Structure formats: structure tokens, C-alpha cells
Amino acid sequence: MSVTAHGIAAIEFDEAAIARAVRRLADDLVRDLAGEPFVLVGVLKGALFFTADLARALPTDVDATIDFIAVSSYGKADRSSGEVRLLKDTTESVEGKNVVIVEDIVDNGLTLQYLQRLLAGRNPASLRSCVLLDKPYRRRTDVRVDYVGLTAPDTFIVGYGLDYQEKYRNLPYLARLHDWAFAGEGRE
Ligand code: PRP
């Protein structure tokens, strides 16, 4: 059993639950891509560990490559603006490729919608979205999500790549914070 980090109120999904979800997503991708090569495009920073674990969960004979893109969804103080900025583009072109966007979480959906529009405009052979954590009840757009690992409770979740003010990303589990762990502003 994991010993929780300072500030963690409860573990929502432990390492085993995450691993099961990742395994199922990898199986679904392999089934649907049916032997075609594809590129996993991980969305930094949140999907850092998810992308790595998803890639390692693929059978070794699958023709998969890994790339990363980085976006900043919002200014730190205002999560309501809906402004998405491209911080780092993929290093390889996605044109003509089967692309899988790998996201840690879809909340209001504006980030994923931005990425889908951006990458769809580059003429990929196909474009899919694979998300570890979904908060479907918080959508502000009808963005398409093809693969979902886990449905998150309506609480602020940290760990396994997800942060609160850049902290907690390194935790191996997905967890909820104590109220006192929030330093005043900056969370919704
Ligand atoms: C988070 C998360 C998603 C996005 C989801 O990224 O990693 O990319 O927000 O939110 P949405 O569905 O409401 O648009 P963030 O901008 O916090 O950056 P990070 O991944 O570097 O933590």
C-alpha cells in the first residue's frame, strides 16, 4: 500500500487501477489500428507518464513512434479564458500518419479541441484521441474523445503527471488534495 505524500487527502486511482486502464487503452488502440503504423503524440506536461506507460503497454511488434507537443491551456490565474497556446510543436510532421493524441485529462475540452483542429489541419491519415481521465460533466465543447481510461470524480486531481501549481506530478497515483493544501487562489 502506498504511503501518501504531504497534502494528499485520498487516493482516487492507485497504481494498479492506472495500469489496468492503460493496458485496456493499449489493447483498444492495437485492435482499432489493425497493424497500421501510428504515432503517439503526448501532450506535455500532464501526459508525460501516461504516454510513456501507454507506449510500453503496446506489443513489441507494433509499429509505433512517440512525439510530444506542449500547450498551455490557460493563464495560471484564470482558467475561464479558454485560451490555448502552443508552447512546443511536434518534432516530426504528422502528415499522412495515423495520429493518436495522448492526453492526461479532458475537462472543459477546449485544449483537446484546439489540438484536434491543429493536427487535423496537417492532413494526417487518421486522428484519434486517447485520454486517461475524463470529466465529461465539465465540458464546454462537444469535443470527440475516442478512448477514455477512467472517469474522474468532480474533484481536483493531482499525481501521475497532473499538477497543482506544478507540484505533485511525480506521484505514482491519482489523488485528491486536502483543502488546506490549496494555497488560496489558483484552483477552481
Ligand atoms: C491540463 C491537462 C490538459 C488540459 C485539460 O493542462 O493536461 O491538457 O489542462 O483541460 P481542458 O479540457 O479544460 O482544456 P495544463 O494546461 O494544466 O498544462 P500541463 O499539462 O502542463 O499541466
PDB file of C-alpha atoms and ligand atoms in Angstrom:
ATOM      1  CA  MET A   1       0.000   0.000   0.000  1.00  0.00           C
ATOM      2  CA  SER A   2       1.295   3.435  -0.934  1.00  0.00           C
ATOM      3  CA  VAL A   3       2.249   5.965   1.678  1.00  0.00           C
ATOM      4  CA  THR A   4       0.586   9.217   0.656  1.00  0.00           C
ATOM      5  CA  ALA A   5       2.510  12.415   0.048  1.00  0.00           C
ATOM      6  CA  HIS A   6       2.045  15.506   2.175  1.00  0.00           C
ATOM      7  CA  GLY A   7      -1.203  17.259   1.253  1.00  0.00           C
ATOM      8  CA  ILE A   8      -2.921  14.200  -0.224  1.00  0.00           C
ATOM      9  CA  ALA A   9      -6.389  13.571   1.219  1.00  0.00           C
ATOM     10  CA  ALA A  10      -7.213  10.343  -0.619  1.00  0.00           C
ATOM     11  CA  ILE A  11      -6.018   8.191  -3.474  1.00  0.00           C
ATOM     12  CA  GLU A  12      -8.694   8.055  -6.173  1.00  0.00           C
ATOM     13  CA  PHE A  13      -6.882   5.640  -8.512  1.00  0.00           C
ATOM     14  CA  ASP A  14      -3.874   3.682  -7.335  1.00  0.00           C
ATOM     15  CA  GLU A  15      -1.023   2.298  -9.458  1.00  0.00           C
ATOM     16  CA  ALA A  16      -2.862  -0.961 -10.168  1.00  0.00           C
ATOM     17  CA  ALA A  17      -6.030   0.819 -11.337  1.00  0.00           C
ATOM     18  CA  ILE A  18      -3.992   3.106 -13.590  1.00  0.00           C
ATOM     19  CA  ALA A  19      -2.060   0.150 -15.018  1.00  0.00           C
ATOM     20  CA  ARG A  20      -5.312  -1.717 -15.796  1.00  0.00           C
ATOM     21  CA  ALA A  21      -6.729   1.323 -17.586  1.00  0.00           C
ATOM     22  CA  VAL A  22      -3.519   1.860 -19.564  1.00  0.00           C
ATOM     23  CA  ARG A  23      -3.436  -1.813 -20.587  1.00  0.00           C
ATOM     24  CA  ARG A  24      -7.043  -1.658 -21.812  1.00  0.00           C
ATOM     25  CA  LEU A  25      -6.367   1.523 -23.800  1.00  0.00           C
ATOM     26  CA  ALA A  26      -3.292  -0.021 -25.401  1.00  0.00           C
ATOM     27  CA  ASP A  27      -5.338  -3.095 -26.376  1.00  0.00           C
ATOM     28  CA  ASP A  28      -8.091  -0.904 -27.858  1.00  0.00           C
ATOM     29  CA  LEU A  29      -5.593   1.105 -29.913  1.00  0.00           C
ATOM     30  CA  VAL A  30      -3.896  -2.008 -31.282  1.00  0.00           C
ATOM     31  CA  ARG A  31      -7.255  -3.542 -32.187  1.00  0.00           C
ATOM     32  CA  ASP A  32      -8.507  -0.413 -33.980  1.00  0.00           C
ATOM     33  CA  LEU A  33      -5.281   0.453 -35.768  1.00  0.00           C
ATOM     34  CA  ALA A  34      -5.162  -3.115 -37.094  1.00  0.00           C
ATOM     35  CA  GLY A  35      -1.490  -3.381 -37.923  1.00  0.00           C
ATOM     36  CA  GLU A  36      -1.119   0.170 -39.277  1.00  0.00           C
ATOM     37  CA  PRO A  37       1.835   2.244 -38.039  1.00  0.00           C
ATOM     38  CA  PHE A  38       0.938   5.173 -35.799  1.00  0.00           C
ATOM     39  CA  VAL A  39       2.423   7.976 -33.762  1.00  0.00           C
ATOM     40  CA  LEU A  40       1.534   8.720 -30.156  1.00  0.00           C
ATOM     41  CA  VAL A  41       1.541  12.497 -29.628  1.00  0.00           C
ATOM     42  CA  GLY A  42       1.786  13.082 -25.880  1.00  0.00           C
ATOM     43  CA  VAL A  43       0.583  16.430 -24.565  1.00  0.00           C
ATOM     44  CA  LEU A  44       3.072  17.900 -22.115  1.00  0.00           C
ATOM     45  CA  LYS A  45       3.425  18.184 -19.308  1.00  0.00           C
ATOM     46  CA  GLY A  46       0.459  16.296 -17.892  1.00  0.00           C
ATOM     47  CA  ALA A  47       0.594  13.272 -20.208  1.00  0.00           C
ATOM     48  CA  LEU A  48       4.295  12.612 -19.614  1.00  0.00           C
ATOM     49  CA  PHE A  49       3.898   9.381 -17.635  1.00  0.00           C
ATOM     50  CA  PHE A  50       0.706   8.272 -19.364  1.00  0.00           C
ATOM     51  CA  THR A  51       2.387   8.496 -22.768  1.00  0.00           C
ATOM     52  CA  ALA A  52       5.404   6.540 -21.534  1.00  0.00           C
ATOM     53  CA  ASP A  53       3.304   3.808 -19.923  1.00  0.00           C
ATOM     54  CA  LEU A  54       0.886   3.567 -22.861  1.00  0.00           C
ATOM     55  CA  ALA A  55       3.805   3.179 -25.269  1.00  0.00           C
ATOM     56  CA  ARG A  56       5.338   0.433 -23.118  1.00  0.00           C
ATOM     57  CA  ALA A  57       1.996  -1.363 -22.883  1.00  0.00           C
ATOM     58  CA  LEU A  58       1.911  -1.836 -26.666  1.00  0.00           C
ATOM     59  CA  PRO A  59       3.032  -5.214 -28.003  1.00  0.00           C
ATOM     60  CA  THR A  60       6.650  -5.046 -29.122  1.00  0.00           C
ATOM     61  CA  ASP A  61       5.798  -5.815 -32.757  1.00  0.00           C
ATOM     62  CA  VAL A  62       3.544  -2.740 -33.071  1.00  0.00           C
ATOM     63  CA  ASP A  63       4.958  -0.031 -35.354  1.00  0.00           C
ATOM     64  CA  ALA A  64       4.530   2.960 -33.051  1.00  0.00           C
ATOM     65  CA  THR A  65       6.558   6.137 -32.658  1.00  0.00           C
ATOM     66  CA  ILE A  66       6.404   8.785 -29.945  1.00  0.00           C
ATOM     67  CA  ASP A  67       6.312  12.551 -30.261  1.00  0.00           C
ATOM     68  CA  PHE A  68       5.343  15.356 -27.907  1.00  0.00           C
ATOM     69  CA  ILE A  69       3.518  18.620 -28.147  1.00  0.00           C
ATOM     70  CA  ALA A  70       3.168  21.184 -25.357  1.00  0.00           C
ATOM     71  CA  VAL A  71       0.324  23.580 -24.824  1.00  0.00           C
ATOM     72  CA  SER A  72      -0.594  25.953 -22.078  1.00  0.00           C
ATOM     73  CA  SER A  73      -4.309  25.843 -21.645  1.00  0.00           C
ATOM     74  CA  TYR A  74      -4.791  28.948 -19.584  1.00  0.00           C
ATOM     75  CA  GLY A  75      -3.006  31.611 -17.678  1.00  0.00           C
ATOM     76  CA  LYS A  76      -2.281  30.298 -14.205  1.00  0.00           C
ATOM     77  CA  ALA A  77      -4.780  32.600 -12.555  1.00  0.00           C
ATOM     78  CA  ASP A  78      -7.701  32.375 -14.955  1.00  0.00           C
ATOM     79  CA  ARG A  79      -8.937  29.004 -16.084  1.00  0.00           C
ATOM     80  CA  SER A  80     -12.035  30.530 -17.625  1.00  0.00           C
ATOM     81  CA  SER A  81     -10.450  32.332 -20.559  1.00  0.00           C
ATOM     82  CA  GLY A  82     -10.338  29.203 -22.729  1.00  0.00           C
ATOM     83  CA  GLU A  83      -7.203  30.473 -24.403  1.00  0.00           C
ATOM     84  CA  VAL A  84      -4.839  27.712 -25.570  1.00  0.00           C
ATOM     85  CA  ARG A  85      -1.262  28.470 -26.595  1.00  0.00           C
ATOM     86  CA  LEU A  86       1.152  26.211 -28.462  1.00  0.00           C
ATOM     87  CA  LEU A  87       4.390  26.067 -26.473  1.00  0.00           C
ATOM     88  CA  LYS A  88       6.187  23.292 -28.341  1.00  0.00           C
ATOM     89  CA  ASP A  89       5.258  21.636 -31.606  1.00  0.00           C
ATOM     90  CA  THR A  90       5.854  18.007 -32.604  1.00  0.00           C
ATOM     91  CA  THR A  91       9.359  17.360 -33.865  1.00  0.00           C
ATOM     92  CA  GLU A  92       8.177  15.206 -36.796  1.00  0.00           C
ATOM     93  CA  SER A  93       5.497  16.043 -39.363  1.00  0.00           C
ATOM     94  CA  VAL A  94       2.184  14.223 -38.814  1.00  0.00           C
ATOM     95  CA  GLU A  95       1.137  14.464 -42.456  1.00  0.00           C
ATOM     96  CA  GLY A  96      -0.061  11.125 -43.799  1.00  0.00           C
ATOM     97  CA  LYS A  97       0.326   9.409 -40.420  1.00  0.00           C
ATOM     98  CA  ASN A  98      -2.127   7.748 -38.066  1.00  0.00           C
ATOM     99  CA  VAL A  99      -2.021  10.107 -35.116  1.00  0.00           C
ATOM    100  CA  VAL A 100      -3.125   9.400 -31.562  1.00  0.00           C
ATOM    101  CA  ILE A 101      -3.311  12.430 -29.280  1.00  0.00           C
ATOM    102  CA  VAL A 102      -2.443  11.256 -25.761  1.00  0.00           C
ATOM    103  CA  GLU A 103      -3.909  13.478 -23.038  1.00  0.00           C
ATOM    104  CA  ASP A 104      -3.890  13.054 -19.276  1.00  0.00           C
ATOM    105  CA  ILE A 105      -7.245  14.718 -18.695  1.00  0.00           C
ATOM    106  CA  VAL A 106     -10.136  16.240 -20.585  1.00  0.00           C
ATOM    107  CA  ASP A 107     -12.011  18.761 -18.501  1.00  0.00           C
ATOM    108  CA  ASN A 108     -13.846  21.515 -20.366  1.00  0.00           C
ATOM    109  CA  GLY A 109     -12.433  20.077 -23.605  1.00  0.00           C
ATOM    110  CA  LEU A 110     -11.005  23.278 -25.089  1.00  0.00           C
ATOM    111  CA  THR A 111      -7.415  22.036 -25.040  1.00  0.00           C
ATOM    112  CA  LEU A 112      -8.220  18.814 -26.855  1.00  0.00           C
ATOM    113  CA  GLN A 113     -10.438  20.661 -29.325  1.00  0.00           C
ATOM    114  CA  TYR A 114      -7.559  23.037 -30.079  1.00  0.00           C
ATOM    115  CA  LEU A 115      -5.158  20.126 -30.617  1.00  0.00           C
ATOM    116  CA  GLN A 116      -7.588  18.226 -32.820  1.00  0.00           C
ATOM    117  CA  ARG A 117      -8.093  21.282 -35.039  1.00  0.00           C
ATOM    118  CA  LEU A 118      -4.376  21.987 -35.186  1.00  0.00           C
ATOM    119  CA  LEU A 119      -3.368  18.438 -36.114  1.00  0.00           C
ATOM    120  CA  ALA A 120      -6.353  17.762 -38.392  1.00  0.00           C
ATOM    121  CA  GLY A 121      -5.221  20.756 -40.451  1.00  0.00           C
ATOM    122  CA  ARG A 122      -1.951  18.973 -41.192  1.00  0.00           C
ATOM    123  CA  ASN A 123      -3.554  16.150 -43.174  1.00  0.00           C
ATOM    124  CA  PRO A 124      -2.892  13.107 -41.002  1.00  0.00           C
ATOM    125  CA  ALA A 125      -4.115   9.749 -42.350  1.00  0.00           C
ATOM    126  CA  SER A 126      -6.279   9.458 -39.221  1.00  0.00           C
ATOM    127  CA  LEU A 127      -6.636  11.282 -35.933  1.00  0.00           C
ATOM    128  CA  ARG A 128      -7.675   9.729 -32.630  1.00  0.00           C
ATOM    129  CA  SER A 129      -7.736  10.968 -29.051  1.00  0.00           C
ATOM    130  CA  CYS A 130      -6.788   8.783 -26.108  1.00  0.00           C
ATOM    131  CA  VAL A 131      -7.399  10.222 -22.658  1.00  0.00           C
ATOM    132  CA  LEU A 132      -6.570   8.742 -19.283  1.00  0.00           C
ATOM    133  CA  LEU A 133      -9.006  10.774 -17.179  1.00  0.00           C
ATOM    134  CA  ASP A 134     -12.317  12.180 -18.308  1.00  0.00           C
ATOM    135  CA  LYS A 135     -14.545  14.741 -16.621  1.00  0.00           C
ATOM    136  CA  PRO A 136     -17.464  14.588 -19.068  1.00  0.00           C
ATOM    137  CA  TYR A 137     -19.766  16.646 -16.839  1.00  0.00           C
ATOM    138  CA  ARG A 138     -17.477  19.677 -17.186  1.00  0.00           C
ATOM    139  CA  ARG A 139     -17.476  20.038 -20.981  1.00  0.00           C
ATOM    140  CA  ARG A 140     -17.822  23.425 -22.617  1.00  0.00           C
ATOM    141  CA  THR A 141     -17.470  21.978 -26.101  1.00  0.00           C
ATOM    142  CA  ASP A 142     -18.643  18.781 -27.810  1.00  0.00           C
ATOM    143  CA  VAL A 143     -15.098  17.588 -28.477  1.00  0.00           C
ATOM    144  CA  ARG A 144     -14.723  13.967 -29.626  1.00  0.00           C
ATOM    145  CA  VAL A 145     -12.846  11.621 -27.275  1.00  0.00           C
ATOM    146  CA  ASP A 146     -12.198   8.198 -28.806  1.00  0.00           C
ATOM    147  CA  TYR A 147     -10.637   6.349 -25.862  1.00  0.00           C
ATOM    148  CA  VAL A 148     -11.169   7.013 -22.159  1.00  0.00           C
ATOM    149  CA  GLY A 149      -9.297   5.257 -19.374  1.00  0.00           C
ATOM    150  CA  LEU A 150     -11.048   6.437 -16.221  1.00  0.00           C
ATOM    151  CA  THR A 151     -13.884   8.774 -15.329  1.00  0.00           C
ATOM    152  CA  ALA A 152     -12.721  11.244 -12.718  1.00  0.00           C
ATOM    153  CA  PRO A 153     -14.771  12.369  -9.749  1.00  0.00           C
ATOM    154  CA  ASP A 154     -15.682  16.050  -9.654  1.00  0.00           C
ATOM    155  CA  THR A 155     -12.692  16.996  -7.542  1.00  0.00           C
ATOM    156  CA  PHE A 156      -9.303  18.471  -8.308  1.00  0.00           C
ATOM    157  CA  ILE A 157      -6.993  15.550  -9.100  1.00  0.00           C
ATOM    158  CA  VAL A 158      -3.200  15.505  -8.903  1.00  0.00           C
ATOM    159  CA  GLY A 159      -0.482  12.934  -9.480  1.00  0.00           C
ATOM    160  CA  TYR A 160       0.670  10.739 -12.358  1.00  0.00           C
ATOM    161  CA  GLY A 161       1.552  13.877 -14.334  1.00  0.00           C
ATOM    162  CA  LEU A 162      -1.237  16.138 -13.081  1.00  0.00           C
ATOM    163  CA  ASP A 163      -0.177  19.105 -11.000  1.00  0.00           C
ATOM    164  CA  TYR A 164      -1.341  21.736  -8.615  1.00  0.00           C
ATOM    165  CA  GLN A 165       0.882  24.753  -9.196  1.00  0.00           C
ATOM    166  CA  GLU A 166       3.492  22.401 -10.703  1.00  0.00           C
ATOM    167  CA  LYS A 167       3.582  20.160  -7.614  1.00  0.00           C
ATOM    168  CA  TYR A 168       2.537  16.505  -7.216  1.00  0.00           C
ATOM    169  CA  ARG A 169       3.190  15.462 -10.844  1.00  0.00           C
ATOM    170  CA  ASN A 170       5.680  12.851  -9.662  1.00  0.00           C
ATOM    171  CA  LEU A 171       3.196  10.867  -7.547  1.00  0.00           C
ATOM    172  CA  PRO A 172       2.576   7.361  -8.930  1.00  0.00           C
ATOM    173  CA  TYR A 173      -1.174   7.535  -8.178  1.00  0.00           C
ATOM    174  CA  LEU A 174      -4.082   9.903  -8.895  1.00  0.00           C
ATOM    175  CA  ALA A 175      -5.259  11.632  -5.765  1.00  0.00           C
ATOM    176  CA  ARG A 176      -7.329  14.335  -4.174  1.00  0.00           C
ATOM    177  CA  LEU A 177      -5.799  17.103  -2.085  1.00  0.00           C
ATOM    178  CA  HIS A 178      -6.743  18.269   1.388  1.00  0.00           C
ATOM    179  CA  ASP A 179      -8.472  21.649   1.338  1.00  0.00           C
ATOM    180  CA  TRP A 180      -5.559  23.119   3.269  1.00  0.00           C
ATOM    181  CA  ALA A 181      -3.140  22.054   0.519  1.00  0.00           C
ATOM    182  CA  PHE A 182      -4.579  24.675  -1.825  1.00  0.00           C
ATOM    183  CA  ALA A 183      -2.687  27.899  -1.355  1.00  0.00           C
ATOM    184  CA  GLY A 184      -5.644  30.234  -1.580  1.00  0.00           C
ATOM    185  CA  GLU A 185      -6.183  31.132  -5.230  1.00  0.00           C
ATOM    186  CA  GLY A 186      -5.267  29.324  -8.396  1.00  0.00           C
ATOM    187  CA  ARG A 187      -7.698  26.432  -8.292  1.00  0.00           C
ATOM    188  CA  GLU A 188     -11.269  26.233  -9.371  1.00  0.00           C
TER     189      GLU A 188
HETATM  190  C1  PRP B   1      -4.263  20.418 -18.427  1.00  0.00           C
HETATM  191  C2  PRP B   1      -4.324  18.980 -18.946  1.00  0.00           C
HETATM  192  C3  PRP B   1      -4.965  19.121 -20.289  1.00  0.00           C
HETATM  193  C4  PRP B   1      -5.890  20.310 -20.100  1.00  0.00           C
HETATM  194  C5  PRP B   1      -7.295  19.835 -19.946  1.00  0.00           C
HETATM  195  O1  PRP B   1      -3.121  21.004 -18.959  1.00  0.00           O
HETATM  196  O2  PRP B   1      -3.044  18.404 -19.028  1.00  0.00           O
HETATM  197  O3  PRP B   1      -4.020  19.392 -21.301  1.00  0.00           O
HETATM  198  O4  PRP B   1      -5.450  21.020 -18.929  1.00  0.00           O
HETATM  199  O5  PRP B   1      -8.157  20.883 -19.661  1.00  0.00           O
HETATM  200  P1  PRP B   1      -9.416  21.311 -20.534  1.00  0.00           P
HETATM  201  O6  PRP B   1     -10.106  20.069 -21.050  1.00  0.00           O
HETATM  202  O7  PRP B   1     -10.275  22.045 -19.529  1.00  0.00           O
HETATM  203  O8  PRP B   1      -8.947  22.194 -21.643  1.00  0.00           O
HETATM  204  P2  PRP B   1      -2.429  22.318 -18.363  1.00  0.00           P
HETATM  205  O9  PRP B   1      -2.740  23.487 -19.234  1.00  0.00           O
HETATM  206  O10 PRP B   1      -2.767  22.453 -16.904  1.00  0.00           O
HETATM  207  O11 PRP B   1      -0.894  22.020 -18.577  1.00  0.00           O
HETATM  208  P3  PRP B   1       0.023  20.818 -18.034  1.00  0.00           P
HETATM  209  O12 PRP B   1      -0.380  19.573 -18.809  1.00  0.00           O
HETATM  210  O13 PRP B   1       1.397  21.264 -18.380  1.00  0.00           O
HETATM  211  O14 PRP B   1      -0.217  20.687 -16.561  1.00  0.00           O
END
